[in-house]
Coordinates of C-alpha atoms in Angstrom, one line a residue:
M212 CA 22.6 -18.6 -4.6
K213 CA 22.1 -16.7 -7.8
I214 CA 22.1 -13.0 -7.7
L215 CA 20.3 -10.7 -10.0
T216 CA 22.5 -9.6 -12.9
K217 CA 22.2 -7.0 -15.5
T218 CA 22.2 -9.5 -18.2
I219 CA 19.4 -11.6 -16.8
L220 CA 17.1 -9.1 -15.2
F221 CA 17.8 -5.5 -16.2
S222 CA 19.5 -5.6 -19.6
T223 CA 18.1 -3.3 -22.3
I224 CA 15.9 -1.4 -19.8
L225 CA 16.8 1.9 -21.4
A226 CA 15.8 0.8 -24.8
F227 CA 12.3 -0.1 -23.8
H228 CA 11.4 1.8 -20.6
N229 CA 10.6 5.4 -19.8
A230 CA 9.3 6.6 -16.5
V231 CA 5.5 6.6 -16.2
L232 CA 4.1 9.6 -14.5
F233 CA 0.4 9.3 -15.4
G234 CA -2.0 6.5 -15.9
G235 CA -2.9 5.1 -19.3
K236 CA -4.2 2.1 -21.2
V237 CA -2.8 -1.4 -21.0
V238 CA -3.5 -4.2 -23.4
V239 CA -3.3 -7.9 -22.3
S240 CA -3.7 -10.5 -25.0
G241 CA -3.3 -14.3 -24.7
D242 CA -3.3 -17.6 -26.5
F243 CA -4.7 -20.6 -24.7
K244 CA -5.7 -23.2 -27.3
N245 CA -6.8 -25.7 -24.5
A246 CA -9.2 -23.1 -22.9
I247 CA -11.5 -22.2 -25.8
G248 CA -14.8 -20.7 -24.7
E249 CA -13.6 -19.9 -21.1
Q250 CA -14.2 -16.5 -19.6
V251 CA -11.1 -14.4 -18.9
Y252 CA -11.1 -11.7 -16.3
V253 CA -8.5 -9.1 -15.4
F254 CA -8.5 -8.0 -11.7
A255 CA -6.6 -5.2 -10.0
Y256 CA -6.6 -4.1 -6.4
A257 CA -9.0 -1.3 -5.5
D258 CA -6.3 -0.1 -3.1
F259 CA -3.0 -1.5 -2.0
L260 CA -3.8 -2.0 1.7
S261 CA -7.1 -3.8 1.7
L262 CA -6.1 -5.7 -1.5
K263 CA -9.8 -5.9 -2.4
E264 CA -10.0 -7.1 -6.0
T265 CA -11.9 -5.2 -8.6
S266 CA -12.6 -6.3 -12.2
L267 CA -11.0 -4.2 -14.9
A268 CA -12.2 -6.1 -18.0
K269 CA -13.5 -9.5 -19.1
T270 CA -14.0 -11.4 -22.4
I271 CA -14.2 -15.0 -23.7
I272 CA -11.4 -17.0 -25.3
D273 CA -12.4 -17.4 -29.0
Q274 CA -12.4 -20.4 -31.2
N275 CA -8.7 -19.8 -32.0
G276 CA -7.8 -19.8 -28.4
H277 CA -7.1 -16.1 -28.4
F278 CA -8.3 -13.2 -26.3
E279 CA -7.5 -9.5 -25.9
L280 CA -8.4 -7.1 -23.1
T281 CA -7.9 -3.3 -22.8
F282 CA -8.2 -1.4 -19.6
D283 CA -6.7 1.7 -17.8
I284 CA -4.4 1.7 -14.8
N285 CA -2.7 4.6 -13.0
T286 CA 0.6 3.2 -12.0
L287 CA 3.2 0.3 -12.2
Q288 CA 1.4 -2.5 -10.4
P289 CA 0.5 -6.2 -10.4
I290 CA -2.8 -7.4 -12.0
I291 CA -4.4 -10.8 -12.0
V292 CA -5.5 -12.6 -15.1
D293 CA -8.2 -15.2 -14.2
I294 CA -9.3 -18.1 -16.3
A295 CA -11.8 -20.4 -14.6
F296 CA -10.3 -19.4 -11.2
Y297 CA -6.8 -20.3 -12.4
R298 CA -4.6 -17.2 -12.1
Q299 CA -1.6 -15.5 -13.5
F300 CA -0.1 -12.4 -11.8
I301 CA 1.5 -9.9 -14.1
Y302 CA 3.4 -6.7 -13.2
V303 CA 2.2 -4.1 -15.7
E304 CA 2.7 -0.4 -16.3
P305 CA 0.5 2.1 -18.3
F306 CA 0.9 2.5 -22.1
N307 CA 2.2 -1.1 -22.6
T308 CA 1.0 -4.3 -24.2
Y309 CA 1.5 -7.8 -22.6
H310 CA 1.0 -11.2 -24.2
I311 CA 0.6 -14.4 -22.2
Q312 CA 0.7 -17.8 -23.7
S313 CA 0.7 -21.4 -22.5
E314 CA 0.7 -24.6 -24.6
K315 CA 0.2 -26.8 -21.6
F316 CA -2.5 -25.0 -19.6
Q317 CA -6.0 -26.5 -19.7
V318 CA -9.1 -26.2 -17.6
I319 CA -9.8 -29.6 -16.0
Q320 CA -11.9 -28.1 -13.2
N321 CA -12.3 -24.8 -11.5
G322 CA -9.1 -23.7 -10.0
N323 CA -8.5 -22.4 -6.5
P324 CA -6.6 -19.1 -6.4
Y325 CA -5.2 -20.0 -2.9
I326 CA -3.2 -23.0 -3.9
P327 CA -0.1 -23.1 -6.1
E328 CA -1.5 -25.7 -8.5
S329 CA -4.1 -23.1 -9.6
F330 CA -1.6 -20.7 -11.0
I331 CA -1.4 -20.6 -14.8
D332 CA 2.4 -20.0 -15.0
A333 CA 2.2 -18.8 -18.6
K334 CA 5.0 -17.1 -20.6
V335 CA 4.6 -13.4 -20.6
T336 CA 6.2 -11.3 -23.3
S337 CA 6.2 -7.5 -23.6
R338 CA 8.3 -4.6 -24.8
S339 CA 8.0 -3.4 -21.2
L340 CA 10.3 -5.3 -18.8
S341 CA 8.0 -4.6 -15.8
D342 CA 6.9 -8.2 -15.4
S343 CA 10.2 -9.9 -16.1
I344 CA 11.9 -7.5 -13.6
F345 CA 9.6 -8.2 -10.7
R346 CA 9.0 -11.9 -11.6
Q347 CA 12.8 -12.5 -11.5
L348 CA 13.2 -10.4 -8.4
E349 CA 10.7 -12.7 -6.6
I350 CA 12.4 -15.8 -7.9
H351 CA 15.8 -14.6 -6.5
I352 CA 14.2 -13.6 -3.2
S353 CA 12.6 -17.1 -3.0
Q354 CA 15.9 -18.8 -3.7
F355 CA 17.6 -16.6 -1.1
L356 CA 15.1 -17.4 1.6
D357 CA 15.1 -21.1 0.8
T358 CA 18.8 -21.2 1.7
A359 CA 19.0 -18.5 4.4
G360 CA 15.5 -18.0 5.7
V361 CA 15.9 -20.1 8.8
K362 CA 19.0 -18.3 9.9
I363 CA 17.6 -14.9 9.1
Y364 CA 14.4 -15.2 11.2
S365 CA 15.5 -17.6 14.0
Q366 CA 18.8 -15.9 14.6
H367 CA 17.9 -12.4 13.4
R368 CA 20.7 -12.4 10.9
S369 CA 20.2 -9.0 9.3
D370 CA 23.7 -9.2 7.9
L371 CA 22.6 -11.9 5.5
V372 CA 19.8 -9.8 4.2
E373 CA 22.1 -6.7 3.9
N374 CA 24.6 -8.7 1.8
F375 CA 21.8 -9.9 -0.5
R376 CA 20.4 -6.3 -0.8
Q377 CA 23.8 -4.9 -1.6
N378 CA 24.5 -7.5 -4.3
I379 CA 21.2 -6.6 -5.9
W380 CA 21.8 -2.9 -5.9
K381 CA 25.3 -3.4 -7.1
N382 CA 24.0 -5.0 -10.3
L383 CA 21.4 -2.4 -11.0
P384 CA 22.1 0.1 -13.8
E385 CA 22.7 3.6 -12.4
N386 CA 20.1 5.1 -14.7
L387 CA 17.3 2.8 -13.7
T388 CA 14.1 4.9 -13.5
E389 CA 12.9 6.0 -10.1
N390 CA 9.6 4.2 -10.0
Y391 CA 11.4 0.9 -10.4
K392 CA 14.1 1.8 -7.9
N393 CA 11.5 2.8 -5.3
A394 CA 9.5 -0.4 -5.8
I395 CA 12.6 -2.6 -5.5
A396 CA 13.8 -0.7 -2.4
F397 CA 10.5 -1.2 -0.6
R398 CA 10.4 -4.9 -1.5
L399 CA 13.9 -5.6 -0.3
A400 CA 13.3 -3.8 3.0
C401 CA 10.6 -6.4 3.8
L402 CA 13.2 -9.2 4.0
Y403 CA 14.8 -8.0 7.2
P404 CA 13.9 -9.8 10.5
N405 CA 13.2 -6.5 12.2
A406 CA 11.4 -3.4 11.0
Q407 CA 13.6 -1.8 8.3
L408 CA 13.4 1.4 6.4
P409 CA 14.1 1.2 2.6
D410 CA 17.5 2.0 1.3
G411 CA 18.2 5.7 1.3
Y412 CA 15.9 6.6 4.2
S413 CA 17.0 7.2 7.8
S414 CA 13.6 8.1 9.3
L415 CA 10.0 7.1 8.8
N416 CA 9.2 10.8 8.6
E417 CA 11.2 11.1 5.4
I418 CA 9.0 8.6 3.6
A419 CA 6.2 10.3 1.7
I420 CA 2.8 8.6 1.5
D421 CA 2.5 6.9 -2.0
Y422 CA -1.0 5.7 -2.5
N423 CA -0.1 4.5 -6.0
N424 CA 2.9 2.3 -5.0
Y425 CA 2.0 -1.4 -4.4
E426 CA 5.4 -2.2 -2.9
Y427 CA 5.1 0.8 -0.6
F428 CA 2.0 -0.6 1.1
R429 CA 3.5 -4.1 1.1
W430 CA 6.5 -2.7 3.0
L431 CA 4.4 -0.4 5.3
E432 CA 2.3 -3.3 6.5
D433 CA 5.4 -5.4 7.1
Y434 CA 7.2 -2.5 8.9
L435 CA 4.3 -1.8 11.3
Q436 CA 3.8 -5.5 12.0
K437 CA 7.4 -5.8 13.1
Q438 CA 7.4 -2.5 15.0
L439 CA 4.2 -3.2 16.9
F440 CA 5.1 -6.8 17.8
K441 CA 8.9 -6.6 18.3
E442 CA 8.0 -7.5 21.8
N443 CA 6.1 -10.7 22.5
S444 CA 2.5 -9.8 21.3
L445 CA 1.0 -12.6 23.5
N446 CA 2.7 -11.4 26.6
V447 CA 0.5 -9.1 28.8
Q448 CA 3.8 -7.6 30.1
S449 CA 4.6 -6.3 26.6
V450 CA 4.6 -2.5 26.9
I451 CA 3.7 -1.9 23.3
T452 CA 0.9 -4.5 23.3
R453 CA -0.5 -3.1 26.5
N454 CA -0.5 0.4 25.2
L455 CA -2.2 -0.6 22.0
M456 CA -4.9 -2.5 23.9
L457 CA -5.6 0.4 26.2
A458 CA -5.7 2.9 23.3
L459 CA -8.1 0.6 21.4
N460 CA -10.5 0.0 24.2
K461 CA -10.5 3.1 26.4
S462 CA -12.0 5.5 23.9
D463 CA -14.9 5.5 21.5
S464 CA -12.7 7.4 19.0
F465 CA -10.0 6.0 16.7
H466 CA -7.9 9.1 17.6
S467 CA -6.8 7.3 20.8
L468 CA -5.2 4.6 18.8
Q469 CA -3.9 7.1 16.3
D470 CA -2.2 9.1 19.1
T471 CA -0.6 6.0 20.6
L472 CA 0.8 5.0 17.2
S473 CA 2.1 8.5 16.8
E474 CA 4.1 8.1 20.0
I475 CA 5.3 4.6 19.1
L476 CA 6.4 5.5 15.6
S477 CA 7.6 9.1 16.5
V478 CA 5.5 10.5 13.6
R479 CA 3.7 13.8 13.8
N480 CA 2.2 14.1 10.3
E481 CA -1.6 13.9 10.7
A482 CA -2.3 12.3 7.3
A483 CA 0.5 9.8 7.8
N484 CA -0.7 8.9 11.2
E485 CA -4.3 8.3 10.0
L486 CA -2.9 6.0 7.2
Y487 CA -0.8 4.2 9.8
T488 CA -3.9 3.7 11.9
L489 CA -5.6 2.0 9.0
V490 CA -2.6 -0.3 8.6
A491 CA -2.5 -1.0 12.3
L492 CA -6.2 -1.8 12.4
K493 CA -5.8 -4.3 9.6
I494 CA -2.9 -6.0 11.5
L495 CA -4.7 -6.0 14.8
Y496 CA -7.8 -7.5 13.4
S497 CA -6.0 -10.8 12.9
T498 CA -4.1 -10.7 16.1
P499 CA -5.2 -12.3 19.4
M500 CA -6.1 -10.1 22.4
F501 CA -7.6 -7.3 20.3
S502 CA -11.3 -6.6 20.0
N503 CA -12.5 -7.0 16.5
T504 CA -15.7 -5.3 17.3
K505 CA -13.8 -2.1 18.4
I506 CA -11.5 -2.4 15.3
I507 CA -14.6 -2.5 13.0
A508 CA -16.0 0.6 14.9
D509 CA -12.7 2.5 14.4
L510 CA -12.7 1.6 10.7
Q511 CA -16.3 2.9 10.4
Q512 CA -15.3 6.1 12.1
I513 CA -12.5 6.7 9.6
R514 CA -14.7 5.9 6.7
D515 CA -17.3 8.4 7.9
S516 CA -15.2 11.2 9.2
S517 CA -11.8 11.3 7.4
L518 CA -11.0 14.4 5.4
I519 CA -8.9 12.2 3.0
E520 CA -11.0 10.5 0.4
T521 CA -8.4 7.8 -0.2
H522 CA -8.5 6.9 3.5
K523 CA -12.3 6.7 3.4
L524 CA -12.1 4.3 0.5
I525 CA -9.5 2.1 2.1
A526 CA -11.5 1.9 5.3
Q527 CA -14.6 0.9 3.4
N528 CA -12.7 -1.7 1.5
L529 CA -11.2 -3.1 4.7
L530 CA -14.8 -3.3 6.1
N531 CA -16.1 -5.3 3.1

């Protein structure tokens, strides 16, 4: 198994990367000589829980096979470049330029974004190392799970994940900027067979809500999924499952579920509990034994009554 190394993944970060505190413009250009005349879209996520896609920019590939798009983003995050439904995911950050290029790519028919064959897999170049860092991270995670995944999840071998995590952190430069460290920590925490806090945290209460962190939401959904269903979710004797079902069905208000989650997670922060309720509703919607009608009603209540605008937006996006 290959481990991330400074030379492959994180070399020269200091020469090219400064912490990004505010949003700004991003430029994505590309050269696709076999896709002349095709429309190009750039999509981002309207929020990082619903993952509802929203268009940031679009153009047409010119007669030279070239395109260029400019748009604004608020934070380090993945975007989607779409050419005839063929897709390329790029991890971008504000105030940077990215160029994608593929000599082999051609549009034979409309792609399907849900199957691997419809990914463009173009070369991405940029002074920012955001894409190469997270692309290589996913490659190494994939290689690790290919060799150890069965043991990890069938035998609950957290020790294998811990060794992998330590090897990655050991090879990170000490002065890696905090937004990268945070994103990587949340991503690695998702690999454990049980609900796991990111490195550096000992309690869920210590973790501040970060609406602008894609990996935070990726981790939060994974964490709640594992916490809520650490017992057999299909077993009516499951205490957590039974309590969730009672909370969801016994009241016309989403606060019943919110209070139950507060007890399960031992969290007293009202804003955090409302966000965790949104995450739980998303998870429960696709889980047997829970009433989707009641879940939708709870989402509508949060959309209509929440005092937090971001929560209202997330609820609306989950309903769409």
